Coordinates of C-alpha atoms in Angstrom, one line a residue:
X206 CA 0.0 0.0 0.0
X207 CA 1.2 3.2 -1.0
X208 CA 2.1 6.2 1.5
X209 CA 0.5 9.6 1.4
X210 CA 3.6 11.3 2.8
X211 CA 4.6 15.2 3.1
X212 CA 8.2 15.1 2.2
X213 CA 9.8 14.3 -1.4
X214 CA 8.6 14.9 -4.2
X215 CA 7.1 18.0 -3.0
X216 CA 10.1 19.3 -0.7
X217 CA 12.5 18.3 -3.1
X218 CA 10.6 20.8 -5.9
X219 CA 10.9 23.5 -2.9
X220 CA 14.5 23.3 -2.3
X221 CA 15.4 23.6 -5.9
X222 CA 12.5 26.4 -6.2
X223 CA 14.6 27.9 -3.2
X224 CA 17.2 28.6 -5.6
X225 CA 18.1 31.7 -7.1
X226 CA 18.4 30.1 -10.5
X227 CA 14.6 28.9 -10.7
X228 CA 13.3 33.0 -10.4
X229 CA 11.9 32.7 -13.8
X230 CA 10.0 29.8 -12.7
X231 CA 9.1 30.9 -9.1
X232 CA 7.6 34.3 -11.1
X233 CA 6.1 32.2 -13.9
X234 CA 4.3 30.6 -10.6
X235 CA 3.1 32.9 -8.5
X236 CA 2.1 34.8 -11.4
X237 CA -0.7 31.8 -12.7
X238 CA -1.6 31.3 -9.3
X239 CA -2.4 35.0 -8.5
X240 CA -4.4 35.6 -12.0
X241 CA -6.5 32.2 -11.7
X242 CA -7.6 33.7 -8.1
X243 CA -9.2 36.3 -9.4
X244 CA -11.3 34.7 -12.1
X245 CA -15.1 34.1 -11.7
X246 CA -15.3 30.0 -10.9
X247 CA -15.8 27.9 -14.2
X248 CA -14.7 23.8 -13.1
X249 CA -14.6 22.5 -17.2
X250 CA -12.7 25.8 -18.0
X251 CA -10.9 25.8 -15.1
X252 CA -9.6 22.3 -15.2
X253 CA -8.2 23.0 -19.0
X254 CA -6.3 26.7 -18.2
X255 CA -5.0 24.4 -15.3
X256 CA -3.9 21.5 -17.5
X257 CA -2.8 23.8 -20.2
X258 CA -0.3 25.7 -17.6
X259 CA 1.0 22.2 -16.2
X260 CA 2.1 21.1 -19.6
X261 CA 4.2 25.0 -20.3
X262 CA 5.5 24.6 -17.0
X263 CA 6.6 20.7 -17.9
X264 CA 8.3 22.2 -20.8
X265 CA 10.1 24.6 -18.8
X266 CA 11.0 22.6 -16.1
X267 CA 12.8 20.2 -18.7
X268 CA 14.6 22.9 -20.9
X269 CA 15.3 24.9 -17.7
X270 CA 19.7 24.5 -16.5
X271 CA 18.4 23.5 -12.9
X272 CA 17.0 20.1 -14.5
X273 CA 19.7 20.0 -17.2
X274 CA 21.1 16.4 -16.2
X275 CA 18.3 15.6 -14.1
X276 CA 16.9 11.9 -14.8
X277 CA 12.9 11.9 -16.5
X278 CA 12.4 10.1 -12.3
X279 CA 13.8 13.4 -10.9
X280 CA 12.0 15.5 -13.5
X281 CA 8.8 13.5 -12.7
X282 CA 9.0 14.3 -9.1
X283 CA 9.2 18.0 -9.7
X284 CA 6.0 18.3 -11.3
X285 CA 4.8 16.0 -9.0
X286 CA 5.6 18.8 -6.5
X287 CA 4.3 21.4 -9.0
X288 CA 1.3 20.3 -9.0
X289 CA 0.9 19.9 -5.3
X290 CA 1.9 23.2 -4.4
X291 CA -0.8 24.7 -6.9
X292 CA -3.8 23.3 -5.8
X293 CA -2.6 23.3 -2.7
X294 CA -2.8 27.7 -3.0
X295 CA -5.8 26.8 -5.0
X296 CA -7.7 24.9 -3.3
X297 CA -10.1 26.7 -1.9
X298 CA -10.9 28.5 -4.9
X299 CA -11.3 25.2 -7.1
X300 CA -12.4 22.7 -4.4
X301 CA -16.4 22.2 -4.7
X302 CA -16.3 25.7 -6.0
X303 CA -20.0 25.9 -6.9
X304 CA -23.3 25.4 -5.3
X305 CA -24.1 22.9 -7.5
X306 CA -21.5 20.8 -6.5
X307 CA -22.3 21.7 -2.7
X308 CA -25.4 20.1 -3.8
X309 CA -24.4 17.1 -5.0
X310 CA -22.5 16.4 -2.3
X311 CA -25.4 16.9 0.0
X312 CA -27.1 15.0 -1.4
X313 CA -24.8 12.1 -1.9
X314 CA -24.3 12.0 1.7
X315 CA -27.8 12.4 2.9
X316 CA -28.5 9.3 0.4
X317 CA -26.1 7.0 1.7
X318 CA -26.4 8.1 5.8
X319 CA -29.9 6.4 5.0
X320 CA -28.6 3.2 3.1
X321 CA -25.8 2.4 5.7
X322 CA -29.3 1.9 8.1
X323 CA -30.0 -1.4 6.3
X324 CA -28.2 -2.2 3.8
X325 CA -26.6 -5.3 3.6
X326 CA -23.6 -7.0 1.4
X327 CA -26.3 -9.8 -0.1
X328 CA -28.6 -7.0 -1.3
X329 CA -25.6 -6.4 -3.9
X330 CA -25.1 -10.3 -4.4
X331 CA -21.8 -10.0 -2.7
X332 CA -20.7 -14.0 -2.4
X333 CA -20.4 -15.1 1.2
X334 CA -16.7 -15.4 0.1
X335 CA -16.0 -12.1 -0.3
X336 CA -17.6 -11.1 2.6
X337 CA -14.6 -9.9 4.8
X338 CA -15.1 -7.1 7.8
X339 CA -11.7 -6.4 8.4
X340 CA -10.5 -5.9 5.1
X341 CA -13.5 -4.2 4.5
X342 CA -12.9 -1.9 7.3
X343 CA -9.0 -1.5 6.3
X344 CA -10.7 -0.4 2.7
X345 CA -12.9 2.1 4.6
X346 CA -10.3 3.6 6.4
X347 CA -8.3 4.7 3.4
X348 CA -11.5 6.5 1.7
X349 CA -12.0 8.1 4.4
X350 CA -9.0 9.9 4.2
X351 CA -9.6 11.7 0.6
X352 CA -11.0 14.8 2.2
X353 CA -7.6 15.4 4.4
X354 CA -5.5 16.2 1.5
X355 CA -5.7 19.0 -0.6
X356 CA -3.6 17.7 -3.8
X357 CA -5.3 15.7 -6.5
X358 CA -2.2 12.8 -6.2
X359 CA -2.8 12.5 -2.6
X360 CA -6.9 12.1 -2.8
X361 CA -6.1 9.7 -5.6
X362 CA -3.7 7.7 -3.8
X363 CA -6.8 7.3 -1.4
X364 CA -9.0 5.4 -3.8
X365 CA -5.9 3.1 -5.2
X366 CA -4.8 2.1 -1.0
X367 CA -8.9 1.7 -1.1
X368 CA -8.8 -0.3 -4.4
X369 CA -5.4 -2.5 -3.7
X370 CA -7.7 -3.8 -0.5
X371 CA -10.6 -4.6 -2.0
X372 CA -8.3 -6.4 -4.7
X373 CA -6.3 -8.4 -2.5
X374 CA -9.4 -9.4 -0.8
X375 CA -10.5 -10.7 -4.1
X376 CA -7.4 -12.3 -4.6
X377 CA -7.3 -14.4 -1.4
X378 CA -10.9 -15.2 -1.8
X379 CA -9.3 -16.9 -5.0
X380 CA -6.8 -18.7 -3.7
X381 CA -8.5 -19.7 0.0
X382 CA -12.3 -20.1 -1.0
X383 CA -12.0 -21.6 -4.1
X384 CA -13.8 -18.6 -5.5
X385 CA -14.2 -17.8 -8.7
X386 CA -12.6 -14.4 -9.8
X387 CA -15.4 -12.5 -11.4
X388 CA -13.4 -9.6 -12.0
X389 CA -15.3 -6.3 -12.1
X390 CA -18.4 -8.2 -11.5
X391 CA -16.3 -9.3 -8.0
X392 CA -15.3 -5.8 -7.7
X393 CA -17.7 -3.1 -8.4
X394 CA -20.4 -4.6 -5.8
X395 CA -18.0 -4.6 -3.2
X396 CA -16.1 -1.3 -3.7
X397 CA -20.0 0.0 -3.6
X398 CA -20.3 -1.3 -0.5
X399 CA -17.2 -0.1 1.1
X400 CA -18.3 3.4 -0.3
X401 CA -21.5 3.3 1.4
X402 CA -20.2 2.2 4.6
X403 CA -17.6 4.8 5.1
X404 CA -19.6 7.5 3.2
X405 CA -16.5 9.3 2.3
X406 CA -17.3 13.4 2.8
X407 CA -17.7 15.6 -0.1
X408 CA -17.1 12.3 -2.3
X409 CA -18.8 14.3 -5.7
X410 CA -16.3 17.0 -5.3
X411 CA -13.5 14.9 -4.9
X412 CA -13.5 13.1 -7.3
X413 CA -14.5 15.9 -9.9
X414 CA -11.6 17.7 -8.7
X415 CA -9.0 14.6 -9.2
X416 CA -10.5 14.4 -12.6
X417 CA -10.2 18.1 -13.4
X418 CA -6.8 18.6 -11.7
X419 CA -4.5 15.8 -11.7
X420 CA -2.2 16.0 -14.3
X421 CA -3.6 13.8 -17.8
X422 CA -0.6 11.8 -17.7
X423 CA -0.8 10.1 -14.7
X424 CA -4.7 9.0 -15.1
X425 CA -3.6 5.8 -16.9
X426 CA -3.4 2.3 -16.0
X427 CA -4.2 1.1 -12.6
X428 CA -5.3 5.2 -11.5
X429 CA -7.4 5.3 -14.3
X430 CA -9.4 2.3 -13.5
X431 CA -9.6 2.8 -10.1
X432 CA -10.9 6.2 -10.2
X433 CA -13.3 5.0 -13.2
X434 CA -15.1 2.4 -10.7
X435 CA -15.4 4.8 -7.9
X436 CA -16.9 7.0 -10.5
X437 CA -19.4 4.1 -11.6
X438 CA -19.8 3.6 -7.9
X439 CA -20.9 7.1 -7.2
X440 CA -23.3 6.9 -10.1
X441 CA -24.9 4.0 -8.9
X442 CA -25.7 5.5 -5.7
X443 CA -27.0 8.5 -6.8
X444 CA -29.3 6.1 -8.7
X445 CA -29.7 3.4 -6.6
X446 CA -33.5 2.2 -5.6
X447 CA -35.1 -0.8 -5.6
X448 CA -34.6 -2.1 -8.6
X449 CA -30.6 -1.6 -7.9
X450 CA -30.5 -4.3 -5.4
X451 CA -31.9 -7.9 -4.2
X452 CA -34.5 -6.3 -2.1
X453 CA -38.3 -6.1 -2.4
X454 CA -39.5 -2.9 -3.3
X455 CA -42.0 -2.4 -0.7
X456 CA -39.0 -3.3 2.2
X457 CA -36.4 -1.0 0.0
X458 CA -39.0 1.9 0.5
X459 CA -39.9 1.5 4.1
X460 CA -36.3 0.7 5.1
X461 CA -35.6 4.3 3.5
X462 CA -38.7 6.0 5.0
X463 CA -37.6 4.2 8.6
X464 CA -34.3 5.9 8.0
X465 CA -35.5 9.6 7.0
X466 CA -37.4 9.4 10.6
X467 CA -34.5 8.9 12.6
X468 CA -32.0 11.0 10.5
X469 CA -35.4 13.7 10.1
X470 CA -36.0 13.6 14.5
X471 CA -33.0 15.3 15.4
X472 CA -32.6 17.9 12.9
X473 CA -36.0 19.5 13.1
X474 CA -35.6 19.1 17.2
X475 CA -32.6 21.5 16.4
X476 CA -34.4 24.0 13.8
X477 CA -36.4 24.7 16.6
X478 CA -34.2 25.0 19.1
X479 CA -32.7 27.8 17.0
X480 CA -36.3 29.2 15.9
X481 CA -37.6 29.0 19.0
X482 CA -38.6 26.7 22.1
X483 CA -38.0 22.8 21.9
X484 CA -41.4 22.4 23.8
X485 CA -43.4 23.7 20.3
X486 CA -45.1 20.5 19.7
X487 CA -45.6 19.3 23.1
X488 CA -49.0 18.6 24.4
X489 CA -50.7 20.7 26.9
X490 CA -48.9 21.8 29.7
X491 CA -52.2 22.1 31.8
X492 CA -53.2 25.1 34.1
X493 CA -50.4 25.9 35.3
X494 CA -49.5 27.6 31.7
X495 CA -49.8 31.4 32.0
X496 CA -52.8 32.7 30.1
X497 CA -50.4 35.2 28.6
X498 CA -49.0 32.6 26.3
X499 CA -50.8 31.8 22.9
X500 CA -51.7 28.5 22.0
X501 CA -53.5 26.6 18.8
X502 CA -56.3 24.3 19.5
X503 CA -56.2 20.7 18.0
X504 CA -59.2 19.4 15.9
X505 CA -60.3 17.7 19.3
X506 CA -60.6 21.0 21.2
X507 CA -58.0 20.6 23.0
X508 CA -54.8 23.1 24.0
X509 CA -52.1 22.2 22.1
X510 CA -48.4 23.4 20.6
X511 CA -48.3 25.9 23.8
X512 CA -45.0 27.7 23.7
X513 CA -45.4 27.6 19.6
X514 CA -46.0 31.6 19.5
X515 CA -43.8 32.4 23.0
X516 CA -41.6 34.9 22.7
X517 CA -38.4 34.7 25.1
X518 CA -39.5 37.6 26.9
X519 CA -42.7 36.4 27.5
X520 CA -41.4 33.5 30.0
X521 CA -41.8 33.5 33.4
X522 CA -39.3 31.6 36.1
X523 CA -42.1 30.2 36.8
X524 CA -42.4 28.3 33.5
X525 CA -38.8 26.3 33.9
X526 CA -40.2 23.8 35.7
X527 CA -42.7 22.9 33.6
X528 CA -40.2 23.1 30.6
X529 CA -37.5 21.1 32.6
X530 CA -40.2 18.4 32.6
X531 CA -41.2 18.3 29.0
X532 CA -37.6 18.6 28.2
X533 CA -37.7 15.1 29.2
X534 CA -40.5 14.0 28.1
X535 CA -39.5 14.6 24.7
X536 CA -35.9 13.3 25.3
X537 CA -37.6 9.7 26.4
X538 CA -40.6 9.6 23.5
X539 CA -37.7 10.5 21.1
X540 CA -35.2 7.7 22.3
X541 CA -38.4 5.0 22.7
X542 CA -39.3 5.9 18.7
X543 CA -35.3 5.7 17.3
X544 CA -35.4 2.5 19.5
X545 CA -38.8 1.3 17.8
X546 CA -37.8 1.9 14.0
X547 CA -34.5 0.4 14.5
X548 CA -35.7 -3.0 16.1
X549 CA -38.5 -2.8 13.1
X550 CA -35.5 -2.4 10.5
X551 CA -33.9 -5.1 11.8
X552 CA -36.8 -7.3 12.1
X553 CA -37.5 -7.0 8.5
X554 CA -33.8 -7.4 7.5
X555 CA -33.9 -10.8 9.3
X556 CA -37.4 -11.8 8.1
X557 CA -36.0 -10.8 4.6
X558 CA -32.5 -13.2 5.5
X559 CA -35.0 -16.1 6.4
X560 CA -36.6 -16.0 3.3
X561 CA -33.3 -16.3 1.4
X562 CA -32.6 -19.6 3.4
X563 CA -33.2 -23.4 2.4
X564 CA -34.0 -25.4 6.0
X565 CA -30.2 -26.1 6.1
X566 CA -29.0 -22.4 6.7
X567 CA -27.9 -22.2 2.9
X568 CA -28.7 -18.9 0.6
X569 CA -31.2 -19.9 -2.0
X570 CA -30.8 -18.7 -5.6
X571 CA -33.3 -17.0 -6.5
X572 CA -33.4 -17.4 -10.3
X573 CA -34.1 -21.3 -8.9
X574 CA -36.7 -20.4 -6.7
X575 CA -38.3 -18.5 -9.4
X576 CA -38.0 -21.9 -11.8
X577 CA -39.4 -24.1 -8.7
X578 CA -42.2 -21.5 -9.1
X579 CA -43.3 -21.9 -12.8
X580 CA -42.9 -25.9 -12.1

């Protein structure tokens, strides 16, 4: 597995940079960086002015005396370092650099936080030999890391440490299991998985910017595919439903809707916090609410959503009491109802597994239960 690490290339391409000899270059530099800052944000145009001044610089690098009987290694690492200290300064101003994008990768997230609720490796026909946790987890850990680097080698070097796991696993599974390598078919399902699982942040963005920004010549081979199957794998997700996966429609759609509740709970308990009063949709606090404070009558008649209309300044000490104690009340329904839809979700994932078992313990195929069927 390969090394994210700090040092050379990229403080070899200081030191020489260091020198007085490289001015030209140095100014070349800083001059691109300071002139792209101060364009309006365009990625596809963007990632050609960027590629375009990669190549002149590769040029100059190569005819310039401080490379003159450099070896093409040596040269290779100085672009190498080029490259990193540009989108390092530019980062920020080519790094999810429009609200579309934002978007995306909102919505990405928000897709997959619900997924990883019940998903499991058989709804993506993953073979129970390729089911591995640790090297799945090993896998996870090195997506994870793409957001923490700011040059396009580094997040790619993410998704190949990501890639080599998933491939030795697949490799092993060869050897050990007598499994038979399926290739991309073996592949795809599980790097899909491992995606979903560690729900890498900003995963749109990083991607677009690797393919945008890291230098043509070094998206070939085994970069290349890698990054092309974590492309196809983001794709899927975004279009995942149930149709995507061994699942029945009707479980694939209250699984999700069982997942927006507990990921929905939370989020409006803090909107309004920040609006207003926790206690808005509370039932009636009884008599002991001052008359002062406006309330909405429910289609039974009675008082409800008290404290909906409060203003701050219209509490009384008095009322903390009574808000301590529906403060808790809410806490406990709220924990009871996460508790509920969990147990529910995994009821119907085990219901669903049982299904998908002959009476010795063994996973049916279903194109043979569908043939027992016609017979």
């Amino acid at each position: 597995m390969e090394t994210v690490t700090h040092s050379s290339p990229f403080d070899s391409f200081l030191d020489r940079m260091r020198n007085p000899a490289s001015l030209d270059l140095v100014r070349s530099i800083k001059s691109f960086i300071v002139s792209f800052s101060y364009t309006a944000s365009n990625p596809e145009t963007d990632g050609k002015r960027i590629q375009e001044f990669f190549q002149t610089m590769e040029d100059a690098i190569r005819d310039h005396p401080l490379w003159a009987s450099s070896s093409d290694d040596e040269t290779d690492n100085a672009l190498e370092g080029l490259e990193k200290y540009v989108m390092t300064k530019l980062h920020s101003r080519t790094f999810a650099s429009t609200p579309e994008d934002v978007k995306i990768d909102a919505e990405i997230s928000e897709k997959i936080s619900l997924l990883q609720t019940f998903l499991r490796p058989q709804h993506l026909d993953i073979p129970s030999a390729l089911q591995n946790e640790a090297a799945w987890l090993l896998a996870e850990k090195e997506l994870k890391k793409i957001n923490a680097f700011k040059a396009p080698r580094e997040k790619l070097l993410c998704i190949i440490n990501c890639s080599r796991v998933i491939n030795n696993l697949l490799l092993n599974a060869s050897i050990s299991e007598d499994h038979v390598p399926g290739g991309a078919d073996d592949f795809l399902p599980v790097l899909i998985y491992v995606t979903i699982k560690a729900n890498p942040p900003q995963l749109h963005s990083n991607l677009k910017f690797i393919q945008l920004y890291r230098r043509q010549s070094k998206l070939v081979s085994e970069a290349a595919y890698y990054l092309t199957n974590l492309v196809s794998a983001k794709s899927f997700i975004v279009d995942l439903n149930a149709k995507s996966l061994s699942i029945e429609e009707s479980e694939f759609m209250e699984s999700m809707e069982a997942a927006r509740l507990v990921n929905r709970v939370p989020q409006e308990t803090v909107t309004t916090i920040n609006k207003r009063s926790i206690f808005g949709k509370l039932m009636d606090p009884g008599p002991s609410t001052p008359v002062h404070l406006k309330t909405q009558t429910n289609v039974n008649g009675g008082s409800n959503y008290p404290y909906m209309e409060a203003e701050a300044g219209e509490l009384t000490v008095g009322d903390v009491e009574r808000l301590l104690s529906l403060y808790k009340d809410v806490v406990t329904k709220y924990t009871s109802l996460c508790n509920t839809v969990r147990h529910l979700s995994v009821s119907r994932t085990q219901r669903h597994d049982g299904l998908l078992r002959e009476p010795n313990g063994t996973h049916k195929d279903t194109c043979s239960k569908e043939t027992e069927k016609r017979s």
